[in-house]
Coordinates of C-alpha atoms in Angstrom, one line a residue:
X1 CA 87.9 93.2 103.5
X2 CA 91.6 94.3 104.1
X3 CA 93.6 92.3 104.0
X4 CA 93.4 91.7 100.4
X5 CA 95.8 91.1 98.0
X6 CA 96.2 91.1 95.0
X7 CA 99.0 90.0 91.9
X8 CA 99.2 91.4 88.8
X9 CA 101.4 87.9 86.4
X10 CA 102.3 88.3 83.2
X11 CA 102.5 85.4 81.4
X12 CA 105.9 84.0 81.3
X13 CA 105.3 84.3 84.8
X14 CA 102.3 82.0 84.6
X15 CA 103.9 79.5 82.2
X16 CA 106.8 79.2 83.3
X17 CA 107.1 80.5 87.7
X18 CA 106.8 77.6 89.8
X19 CA 108.3 80.0 92.0
X20 CA 105.3 82.3 92.4
X21 CA 102.5 79.5 92.9
X22 CA 104.2 78.2 96.2
X23 CA 104.6 82.7 97.6
X24 CA 100.3 82.5 96.4
X25 CA 99.6 79.3 98.9
X26 CA 102.1 81.2 101.8
X27 CA 100.4 84.6 101.3
X28 CA 96.7 82.4 101.5
X29 CA 97.8 80.4 104.4
X30 CA 99.0 83.6 106.6
X31 CA 95.2 85.1 106.9
X32 CA 95.7 86.7 102.9
X33 CA 92.6 87.2 100.9
X34 CA 94.3 86.7 96.5
X35 CA 92.9 88.3 93.7
X36 CA 95.1 87.8 90.9
X37 CA 95.2 89.8 88.0
X38 CA 97.0 87.2 84.8
X39 CA 98.5 88.7 81.0
X40 CA 98.3 87.1 78.1
X41 CA 100.9 88.4 76.2
X42 CA 102.9 84.3 75.4
X43 CA 99.3 82.9 75.2
X44 CA 98.1 84.6 72.8
X45 CA 100.8 84.1 70.6
X46 CA 100.9 80.2 71.0
X47 CA 96.5 80.9 69.6
X48 CA 97.7 82.1 67.6
X49 CA 100.8 80.4 65.8
X50 CA 98.5 77.7 66.3
X51 CA 96.1 78.6 64.5
X52 CA 98.5 80.0 61.8
X53 CA 97.7 83.3 61.9
X54 CA 99.4 86.0 62.6
X55 CA 99.0 88.4 65.9
X56 CA 98.0 91.5 64.3
X57 CA 99.4 95.1 65.4
X58 CA 100.0 99.1 65.0
X59 CA 102.1 101.6 63.9
X60 CA 100.6 104.3 65.8
X61 CA 102.3 107.7 64.5
X62 CA 104.4 108.5 67.8
X63 CA 106.2 105.0 66.9
X64 CA 104.0 102.2 69.8
X65 CA 103.4 99.6 69.0
X66 CA 99.7 98.3 70.3
X67 CA 97.5 95.0 69.6
X68 CA 95.2 95.4 66.7
X69 CA 91.8 93.9 68.2
X70 CA 89.2 93.1 64.8
X71 CA 86.3 91.6 66.8
X72 CA 86.5 88.6 65.2
X73 CA 89.9 87.9 66.3
X74 CA 88.4 88.5 70.0
X75 CA 87.4 85.9 70.2
X76 CA 90.8 84.3 70.2
X77 CA 92.0 86.8 73.1
X78 CA 89.5 84.8 74.8
X79 CA 90.4 81.9 73.7
X80 CA 93.9 81.9 74.9
X81 CA 93.4 83.0 78.6
X82 CA 90.3 80.4 78.5
X83 CA 91.9 77.2 76.8
X84 CA 96.2 77.2 78.6
X85 CA 96.2 80.7 81.5
X86 CA 93.3 80.1 83.8
X87 CA 94.3 76.3 83.2
X88 CA 97.3 76.9 84.2
X89 CA 96.9 79.0 87.2
X90 CA 94.3 76.6 88.5
X91 CA 96.4 72.6 88.1
X92 CA 98.9 74.8 90.8
X93 CA 96.5 76.5 92.9
X94 CA 94.3 73.3 93.2
X95 CA 97.9 71.2 94.2
X96 CA 98.2 73.0 96.5
X97 CA 94.8 72.7 98.0
X98 CA 94.1 76.1 96.7
X99 CA 90.4 77.2 96.3
X100 CA 89.6 78.9 93.0
X101 CA 87.5 81.5 91.3
X102 CA 88.1 82.0 87.3
X103 CA 86.7 83.9 85.4
X104 CA 87.6 86.2 81.8
X105 CA 86.7 89.7 83.8
X106 CA 84.3 91.0 82.1
X107 CA 82.6 88.2 81.7
X108 CA 78.6 88.1 83.5
X109 CA 80.5 91.8 84.1
X110 CA 82.2 92.0 86.6
X111 CA 83.8 94.7 85.5
X112 CA 83.3 97.1 82.5
X113 CA 85.7 99.3 80.7
X114 CA 84.8 102.2 78.4
X115 CA 85.9 101.7 74.6
X116 CA 88.7 103.5 72.9
X117 CA 88.8 106.0 70.3
X118 CA 89.1 104.8 66.7
X119 CA 93.3 104.7 66.5
X120 CA 95.5 106.9 64.7
X121 CA 97.9 104.2 63.4
X122 CA 100.6 104.7 60.0
X123 CA 100.5 102.1 57.0
X124 CA 103.6 102.2 55.0
X125 CA 104.1 105.2 55.7
X126 CA 100.3 107.0 55.5
X127 CA 98.0 108.2 58.0
X128 CA 95.0 105.7 58.5
X129 CA 92.0 106.1 61.9
X130 CA 91.3 102.4 62.5
X131 CA 87.8 102.6 64.1
X132 CA 87.0 98.9 64.3
X133 CA 89.9 97.8 67.1
X134 CA 87.9 96.9 69.9
X135 CA 90.5 97.9 72.5
X136 CA 89.7 100.9 76.0
X137 CA 89.7 101.8 79.9
X138 CA 88.8 100.5 83.0
X139 CA 85.4 102.1 84.1
X140 CA 84.3 99.7 86.8
X141 CA 83.3 96.3 89.2
X142 CA 81.5 95.0 90.7
X143 CA 82.7 95.3 94.0
X144 CA 80.2 93.3 95.9
X145 CA 80.0 90.6 94.3
X146 CA 83.4 90.1 93.8
X147 CA 83.7 90.9 98.7
X148 CA 81.3 87.5 97.9
X149 CA 82.8 85.6 96.5
X150 CA 87.3 86.5 98.1
X151 CA 84.4 85.1 101.2
X152 CA 83.9 81.9 99.7
X153 CA 86.8 81.6 98.0
X154 CA 91.0 81.3 98.5
X155 CA 92.0 83.2 94.9
X156 CA 89.4 85.2 92.9
X157 CA 90.9 84.5 89.8
X158 CA 90.9 86.9 86.8
X159 CA 92.4 87.6 83.2
X160 CA 91.5 90.6 80.5
X161 CA 89.4 91.0 78.2
X162 CA 86.6 93.5 80.4
X163 CA 83.2 94.1 79.3
X164 CA 82.7 97.4 77.0
X165 CA 78.4 97.8 77.5
X166 CA 77.5 100.2 75.0
X167 CA 79.1 97.9 72.2
X168 CA 77.4 95.0 73.8
X169 CA 81.4 93.2 73.7
X170 CA 84.6 92.4 75.3
X171 CA 87.4 95.0 75.1
X172 CA 90.6 94.6 75.5
X173 CA 92.7 96.2 78.6
X174 CA 96.2 96.0 79.5
X175 CA 96.7 93.7 83.0
X176 CA 99.0 96.1 84.6
X177 CA 95.5 98.5 84.8
X178 CA 93.6 96.5 85.3
X179 CA 95.2 94.9 87.9
X180 CA 96.1 99.1 89.1
X181 CA 92.7 99.4 89.3
X182 CA 91.0 96.6 91.0
X183 CA 93.5 97.2 93.3
X184 CA 92.0 100.8 94.2
X185 CA 88.3 99.3 94.1
X186 CA 88.3 97.1 96.7
X187 CA 90.4 98.7 98.5
X188 CA 93.4 96.7 98.2
X189 CA 96.1 96.2 101.4
X190 CA 99.1 94.8 99.5
X191 CA 99.9 94.7 94.9
X192 CA 102.7 93.4 93.7
X193 CA 103.5 93.8 89.7
X194 CA 105.4 89.9 88.8
X195 CA 107.8 90.5 86.1
X196 CA 110.8 88.7 84.7
X197 CA 113.6 91.1 86.1
X198 CA 114.5 91.3 89.8
X199 CA 113.0 94.5 90.4
X200 CA 112.9 97.7 88.2
X201 CA 116.5 97.9 86.3
X202 CA 118.5 100.3 86.0
X203 CA 119.8 99.1 83.1
X204 CA 117.4 95.8 81.8
X205 CA 120.4 93.7 80.3
X206 CA 121.5 94.0 84.3
X207 CA 120.3 92.0 86.4
X208 CA 122.2 93.8 88.9
X209 CA 121.3 97.6 88.1
X210 CA 117.9 97.2 89.7
X211 CA 116.3 100.0 91.9
X212 CA 115.4 98.8 95.4
X213 CA 113.3 102.5 95.9
X214 CA 110.9 104.9 93.3
X215 CA 110.0 108.2 94.6
X216 CA 107.0 108.3 92.1
X217 CA 106.3 111.8 93.3
X218 CA 110.3 112.5 91.8
X219 CA 111.1 110.3 89.3
X220 CA 111.2 112.8 86.4
X221 CA 113.7 111.1 83.9
X222 CA 112.5 107.8 83.0
X223 CA 114.6 107.1 80.1
X224 CA 115.8 103.8 81.7
X225 CA 112.7 102.3 81.7
X226 CA 112.2 100.7 78.5
X227 CA 108.9 97.9 76.7
X228 CA 107.0 97.2 78.6
X229 CA 107.7 98.3 81.8
X230 CA 106.5 101.6 80.5
X231 CA 103.8 100.7 81.2
X232 CA 103.8 98.7 84.7
X233 CA 105.0 101.9 85.3
X234 CA 101.9 103.9 83.8
X235 CA 100.0 102.1 86.2
X236 CA 102.0 102.4 88.5
X237 CA 101.3 106.2 88.9
X238 CA 97.5 105.6 88.6
X239 CA 97.5 102.7 91.7
X240 CA 99.9 105.2 93.3
X241 CA 98.0 108.5 93.5
X242 CA 94.2 107.2 93.5
X243 CA 95.2 103.6 95.7
X244 CA 95.6 102.8 99.9
X245 CA 97.3 99.7 99.1
X246 CA 101.6 99.6 99.0
X247 CA 103.3 98.5 95.7
X248 CA 106.4 97.0 94.8
X249 CA 107.6 95.7 91.0
X250 CA 109.9 92.6 91.6
X251 CA 111.1 88.9 90.9
X252 CA 112.1 87.1 89.1
X253 CA 108.8 85.6 88.4
X254 CA 108.3 86.0 91.9
X255 CA 108.1 88.0 95.5
X256 CA 111.8 88.5 96.5
X257 CA 112.8 90.1 94.9
X258 CA 111.4 94.0 94.2
X259 CA 111.6 97.3 93.5
X260 CA 109.6 99.5 96.3
X261 CA 107.0 102.8 95.2
X262 CA 106.8 105.6 97.4
X263 CA 105.0 108.9 96.9
X264 CA 107.2 110.8 100.0
X265 CA 110.9 111.1 99.3
X266 CA 112.5 112.3 103.0
X267 CA 115.7 114.3 103.1
X268 CA 116.0 112.5 106.6
X269 CA 116.6 109.2 107.4
X270 CA 114.9 108.8 110.5
X271 CA 111.2 110.4 108.8
X272 CA 111.5 108.0 105.0
X273 CA 111.9 104.7 108.0
X274 CA 108.8 106.8 109.7
X275 CA 107.2 107.5 107.0
X276 CA 107.4 103.4 104.5
X277 CA 106.1 101.5 108.5
X278 CA 103.6 104.2 108.0
X279 CA 102.1 103.7 104.3
X280 CA 102.8 99.6 104.8
X281 CA 99.1 98.7 106.4
X282 CA 99.4 96.1 108.8
X283 CA 95.9 95.9 109.8
X284 CA 95.6 92.8 112.7
X285 CA 96.3 89.4 111.0
X286 CA 98.0 91.0 108.6
X287 CA 101.1 91.6 109.7
X288 CA 103.3 89.6 107.9
X289 CA 104.4 91.9 105.1
X290 CA 105.3 95.2 107.3
X291 CA 107.4 92.6 109.1
X292 CA 109.4 91.1 106.3
X293 CA 110.3 94.8 105.3
X294 CA 111.4 95.8 108.3
X295 CA 113.5 92.5 108.0
X296 CA 115.1 93.2 105.4
X297 CA 116.1 96.6 106.0
X298 CA 120.1 96.6 106.2
X299 CA 121.2 98.4 109.9
X300 CA 124.7 98.1 110.6
X301 CA 125.3 96.0 113.6
X302 CA 121.8 94.9 113.8
X303 CA 120.6 91.8 113.7
X304 CA 116.7 90.9 113.4
X305 CA 114.4 88.0 112.6
X306 CA 110.9 86.9 112.4
X307 CA 109.7 84.4 115.2
X308 CA 106.5 82.0 115.0
X309 CA 104.2 84.8 116.3
X310 CA 105.1 86.7 113.6
X311 CA 106.9 89.1 115.8
X312 CA 109.5 91.1 114.4
X313 CA 112.8 91.0 117.0
X314 CA 116.1 93.1 115.6
X315 CA 119.1 93.6 118.5
X316 CA 122.3 95.2 119.3
X317 CA 124.9 94.5 121.4
X318 CA 124.9 90.5 123.0
X319 CA 125.3 91.2 126.4
X320 CA 123.7 90.0 129.2
X321 CA 122.3 92.6 130.7
X322 CA 118.8 93.0 128.5
X323 CA 116.6 96.3 127.8
X324 CA 113.5 95.2 125.9
X325 CA 111.4 98.3 123.3
X326 CA 108.2 96.1 122.4
X327 CA 105.9 97.3 120.4
X328 CA 103.1 96.4 117.5
X329 CA 103.5 96.8 114.8
X330 CA 99.4 95.6 113.7
X331 CA 96.9 99.2 113.1
X332 CA 93.2 99.0 114.0
X333 CA 91.1 98.6 110.9
X334 CA 90.3 100.8 107.5
X335 CA 93.5 103.0 106.3
X336 CA 93.4 105.3 103.9
X337 CA 96.2 107.0 101.9
X338 CA 99.3 108.5 104.2
X339 CA 99.7 112.2 103.5
X340 CA 102.8 115.1 104.7
X341 CA 101.1 117.7 105.5
X342 CA 102.2 121.0 108.0
X343 CA 104.8 119.4 109.2
X344 CA 102.9 116.6 110.1
X345 CA 102.4 112.6 108.7
X346 CA 98.8 111.1 108.5
X347 CA 98.0 107.8 107.8
X348 CA 95.8 104.4 109.9
X349 CA 98.1 104.0 112.7
X350 CA 100.6 107.0 112.4
X351 CA 100.4 107.6 116.1
X352 CA 98.8 104.1 117.2
X353 CA 101.8 102.9 117.2
X354 CA 104.1 102.7 114.5
X355 CA 105.1 106.4 116.0
X356 CA 106.4 104.9 118.9
X357 CA 107.7 102.1 116.6
X358 CA 109.4 103.5 114.7
X359 CA 111.0 105.9 117.6
X360 CA 112.6 102.6 119.4
X361 CA 114.1 102.1 115.3
X362 CA 115.9 105.0 115.5
X363 CA 117.1 104.9 119.0
X364 CA 118.1 101.5 118.2
X365 CA 120.3 102.9 115.5
X366 CA 121.7 105.5 116.5
X367 CA 122.7 104.2 120.7
X368 CA 125.7 103.3 121.9
X369 CA 125.0 99.3 124.2
X370 CA 127.9 97.9 126.3
X371 CA 130.0 95.5 125.4
X372 CA 127.7 93.9 128.4
X373 CA 125.0 94.9 127.6
X374 CA 121.9 94.0 124.1
X375 CA 119.0 96.2 123.7
X376 CA 116.3 94.7 121.8
X377 CA 112.8 96.2 119.6
X378 CA 110.1 93.6 119.2
X379 CA 106.9 94.3 117.0
X380 CA 104.5 92.5 118.2
X381 CA 101.4 91.6 115.9
X382 CA 97.9 91.4 117.1
X383 CA 98.0 93.4 119.9
X384 CA 94.7 95.6 119.2
X385 CA 92.7 92.5 119.0
X386 CA 91.7 90.2 121.9
X387 CA 94.4 87.2 120.6
X388 CA 97.3 90.1 122.1
X389 CA 99.7 86.7 120.0
X390 CA 102.6 88.8 119.6
X391 CA 101.9 89.9 124.1
X392 CA 102.2 85.8 125.1
X393 CA 104.9 85.0 122.8
X394 CA 107.1 87.0 124.2
X395 CA 105.9 86.8 128.2
X396 CA 105.8 82.7 127.3
X397 CA 109.2 82.0 125.4
X398 CA 111.5 85.3 126.6
X399 CA 114.2 86.1 129.3
X400 CA 112.3 88.6 131.0
X401 CA 113.9 91.6 131.5
X402 CA 112.8 95.7 131.7
X403 CA 111.0 96.6 129.0
X404 CA 109.7 100.0 127.5
X405 CA 106.2 99.5 125.7
X406 CA 105.5 102.0 122.2
X407 CA 102.6 103.4 123.5
X408 CA 101.4 107.9 122.2
X409 CA 102.5 108.8 126.1
X410 CA 102.5 112.6 124.3
X411 CA 106.4 113.3 124.0
X412 CA 106.1 116.0 128.0
X413 CA 104.7 112.4 129.6
X414 CA 105.6 108.7 131.0
X415 CA 103.1 106.3 131.2
X416 CA 103.6 103.9 133.9
X417 CA 100.2 101.9 133.6
X418 CA 97.4 101.3 132.5
X419 CA 94.2 99.6 133.5
X420 CA 92.7 96.6 132.6
X421 CA 90.6 94.9 130.1
X422 CA 87.6 92.6 130.5
X423 CA 86.4 91.3 127.4
X424 CA 82.8 89.6 126.9
X425 CA 81.2 87.7 124.4
X426 CA 77.1 87.5 124.9
X427 CA 74.9 85.3 122.9
X428 CA 71.4 85.0 123.1
X429 CA 69.2 82.9 121.4
X430 CA 65.5 82.6 121.6
X431 CA 62.2 81.6 120.6
X432 CA 60.8 85.0 119.9
X433 CA 56.8 85.8 120.0
X434 CA 54.7 88.4 118.2
X435 CA 56.1 91.5 118.6
X436 CA 52.1 92.5 119.4
X437 CA 52.1 89.7 122.0
X438 CA 52.2 90.5 125.8
X439 CA 55.9 90.1 127.1
X440 CA 57.0 89.4 124.0
X441 CA 60.5 89.4 124.5
X442 CA 63.3 90.2 121.5
X443 CA 66.9 88.4 121.7
X444 CA 68.6 91.6 121.1
X445 CA 66.2 93.2 124.3
X446 CA 66.9 89.7 126.7
X447 CA 70.8 90.3 125.7
X448 CA 70.2 94.4 126.8
X449 CA 69.1 93.6 129.6
X450 CA 71.3 90.7 130.9
X451 CA 74.9 92.9 129.6
X452 CA 72.7 96.5 131.8
X453 CA 72.7 93.7 134.9
X454 CA 76.5 92.6 134.5
X455 CA 77.6 96.4 134.1
X456 CA 76.0 96.6 137.7
X457 CA 77.7 93.3 139.0
X458 CA 81.7 95.0 137.3
X459 CA 80.6 99.3 138.7
X460 CA 80.0 97.6 142.7
X461 CA 83.9 95.2 142.1
X462 CA 85.2 98.5 140.5
X463 CA 83.2 101.8 140.5
X464 CA 86.5 103.3 138.5
X465 CA 85.8 101.3 135.8
X466 CA 84.7 102.0 132.6
X467 CA 82.3 99.7 130.4
X468 CA 81.2 99.9 127.1
X469 CA 79.0 98.1 124.1
X470 CA 82.0 97.6 121.1
X471 CA 80.1 95.1 118.8
X472 CA 76.4 94.2 118.3
X473 CA 75.2 91.8 115.6
X474 CA 71.8 90.4 114.5
X475 CA 69.8 87.1 112.7
X476 CA 66.4 87.8 112.0
X477 CA 66.3 84.4 110.5
X478 CA 66.6 83.0 114.0
X479 CA 66.4 85.4 116.6
X480 CA 69.9 85.5 117.6
X481 CA 71.9 88.5 119.0
X482 CA 75.9 88.7 120.2
X483 CA 76.8 91.5 121.4
X484 CA 80.8 92.3 122.8
X485 CA 81.1 93.9 126.3
X486 CA 84.6 96.1 127.2
X487 CA 85.3 97.0 130.9
X488 CA 88.8 98.8 131.3
X489 CA 88.5 97.6 134.4
X490 CA 91.0 99.5 137.5
X491 CA 93.8 98.8 139.5
X492 CA 90.6 99.0 142.1
X493 CA 88.8 96.3 141.3
X494 CA 88.0 93.7 143.7
X495 CA 88.4 90.2 142.9
X496 CA 86.2 87.5 142.6
X497 CA 84.5 89.9 139.3
X498 CA 84.2 87.3 136.5
X499 CA 83.6 84.8 139.4
X500 CA 80.1 86.6 140.5
X501 CA 79.3 87.7 136.5
X502 CA 79.9 83.3 134.9
X503 CA 76.8 83.4 138.6
X504 CA 74.6 85.1 137.1
X505 CA 73.5 82.9 134.1
X506 CA 70.1 82.9 131.9
X507 CA 69.2 80.0 130.0
X508 CA 68.5 81.6 126.6
X509 CA 72.3 83.2 127.3
X510 CA 75.7 82.0 126.6
X511 CA 78.7 83.9 128.1
X512 CA 82.1 83.6 126.5
X513 CA 85.8 85.5 129.1
X514 CA 86.7 86.8 125.6
X515 CA 90.3 88.5 127.5
X516 CA 90.8 88.8 131.6
X517 CA 93.4 91.0 131.9
X518 CA 94.2 92.8 134.8
X519 CA 95.2 96.3 135.0
X520 CA 99.2 96.7 135.9
X521 CA 100.8 100.3 137.5
X522 CA 105.0 101.2 138.5
X523 CA 106.4 103.0 140.2
X524 CA 108.4 105.9 138.7
X525 CA 111.2 105.6 141.1
X526 CA 112.0 102.2 139.3
X527 CA 115.5 102.7 136.6
X528 CA 113.3 103.4 134.1
X529 CA 111.0 105.9 134.3
X530 CA 114.7 107.4 136.6
X531 CA 116.0 107.7 133.5
X532 CA 113.7 109.2 132.1
X533 CA 113.6 111.9 134.8
X534 CA 117.6 112.1 133.7
X535 CA 116.4 111.6 129.9
X536 CA 113.6 114.4 130.1
X537 CA 115.8 117.0 131.9
X538 CA 119.3 116.6 129.5
X539 CA 116.2 117.3 126.0
X540 CA 113.1 118.9 127.1
X541 CA 115.2 120.4 130.0
X542 CA 111.5 119.8 132.9
X543 CA 110.6 117.0 134.4
X544 CA 107.7 114.0 132.3
X545 CA 104.3 114.3 133.4
X546 CA 103.5 111.0 134.9
X547 CA 100.3 109.1 134.1
X548 CA 98.2 106.1 134.1
X549 CA 96.0 105.3 131.0
X550 CA 92.6 103.8 130.8
X551 CA 93.9 101.2 127.4
X552 CA 95.2 98.5 128.0
X553 CA 98.7 97.3 126.3
X554 CA 101.3 94.9 125.9
X555 CA 102.3 95.9 129.2
X556 CA 99.0 94.3 131.0
X557 CA 99.4 91.0 129.4
X558 CA 104.0 90.8 130.3
X559 CA 103.2 92.2 133.1
X560 CA 100.9 88.8 134.6
X561 CA 103.7 86.7 134.5
X562 CA 106.8 89.5 134.2
X563 CA 108.0 91.2 137.3
X564 CA 109.9 94.1 136.0
X565 CA 110.5 97.5 135.3
X566 CA 108.1 99.3 133.3
X567 CA 107.4 101.8 131.2
X568 CA 105.7 103.2 128.6
X569 CA 106.2 106.4 125.8
X570 CA 105.5 107.8 122.3
X571 CA 105.5 110.2 120.1
X572 CA 102.2 110.4 120.1
X573 CA 98.4 111.9 120.9
X574 CA 96.3 109.1 122.8
X575 CA 93.6 110.6 122.1
X576 CA 93.7 110.3 118.5
X577 CA 93.7 106.5 118.4
X578 CA 92.0 104.4 116.5
X579 CA 90.6 107.6 114.1
X580 CA 90.4 108.7 111.0
X581 CA 92.5 111.8 112.3
X582 CA 95.8 110.4 113.1
X583 CA 99.0 112.6 113.2
X584 CA 102.5 112.7 114.8
X585 CA 104.3 116.1 113.3
X586 CA 106.9 115.0 112.8
X587 CA 109.2 117.9 115.2
X588 CA 107.1 115.6 118.5
X589 CA 108.7 112.6 116.4
X590 CA 112.7 113.6 116.9
X591 CA 112.1 115.3 120.1
X592 CA 111.4 111.6 121.3
X593 CA 114.1 110.4 119.3
X594 CA 116.2 112.4 121.5
X595 CA 113.5 112.0 124.8
X596 CA 114.2 108.3 124.3
X597 CA 117.6 107.6 123.4
X598 CA 119.2 110.2 126.6
X599 CA 117.1 107.2 128.6
X600 CA 118.5 105.3 126.9
X601 CA 121.4 106.0 127.1
X602 CA 121.1 106.7 130.9
X603 CA 119.8 103.6 132.0
X604 CA 122.7 101.1 130.5
X605 CA 125.4 103.4 131.8
X606 CA 123.7 103.2 135.0
X607 CA 123.6 99.2 134.7
X608 CA 126.7 98.8 133.5
X609 CA 128.3 101.3 136.3
X610 CA 126.5 99.0 138.1
X611 CA 128.9 96.2 137.8
X612 CA 132.0 98.7 138.3

């Protein structure tokens, strides 16, 4: 599960923050699975007060104050969560039609911890050793069980305390640290610490002193971080070291205003932009966080919005002569923590296709757009899925205009076209006889045999095409098998192949065409290709190598209805697409920016000169 959003809510946010519940509802509607970790300070105070008992705290020898929870008080802590915090969140979410699973985190040993060491406290000027306080640190959780719960519910709500196996009792844990560790263990994509301030402040008494970006590896002076925010910082540091998710501190009681937390601080603005874009996970169908981040960027003379498909759209200039730079902001699955090593940025999507998209943004910021022109950059969603929702939105709802596609070509190459894509889903359901019986055949046997027949048909229609089985799943209980079959369709394919495939029938097998997008190729003499020749000559002192790629891109989708000049360009070695070795040297990234900027400046100049 790749789209997990962990939210740590303080008790004040839980009890008084109405806006946060609408935002959680929006996350669920966008497809996120949400883990809420709720604190309970205000509820615990109220519970003690209702019982007529004082809360118990210890002053440690270094002056820090911590909660003291002897065994007899653990029931009070649990009651505060069970009677106040959990019912409040359940009620707010149920009003919004959201299914929620909620419990104290340690119940049924869903999470567990390790009892802390005896505390050296100061009482009346004397140092004393406290051995009976039930506190500790996170040690683990049942990830498989949490995943199963997330499959059944939209939201999982967990609160302290957690379970300690060695003493067979609950122990208290800081909710920030619980949230951080759950984000790490569950491989969450996004983590937000929701507070009562608009993010992290330089001055806690000045709400306008917000810090937009915090670079954790360079944070040496922490004197401005006060009170409970210190513990939040410890949690942030842990997840930034061990987690894969993007992290932000947000508020007031909402996700609106935030301090983004980053591991790397680049001296160059455009390297920082590239690094941040790769750091924010954006697996297909979970692009909204990155889209919103880009929509919030402040770049001079550039407007932005998110369209109805979820694409991020940025524009510069207002003239009638338009050029579209179409990239995509989604990636395939399995993201990991971003690293910078040996002058290269390493992370999921660095090659495919965040380096090309960051190149587009950089050029949009740098290029001078003539008064009669407009430069548009779109980061499409769902390019890596069969839906291609973002590209279809552009094709069907935007004005036709010349297009540069943002895909990794390598800095010395220009892509003129792509193979097409035929994606089929085959399903076989049949009664299986005894495996030792004569002529016995399983649904797997039948489906493999059927797929081979389809591949033979396609080989006759398209000898230069490629085919591969992308996925296969089997249910033993009902002998049902499903198979996804991909064909990379060349531009030399003979027409009629889909109809021929559909004629290959089998009573036990159903066939569904998930996608049928033809190949697309542009001429090297088109206006955009010529502009790139100029760009390559000026910047790289060479003529580009022209290539047609065996893969498929959004160029294919647009070309089904747009008869306009198209090329594709972007830094990155496409042989690393979708691998665990995606990386792009910053030197290539900068050279790609320079080459693209020169090509676009040349193109815009020529279309303007044509009217003179």
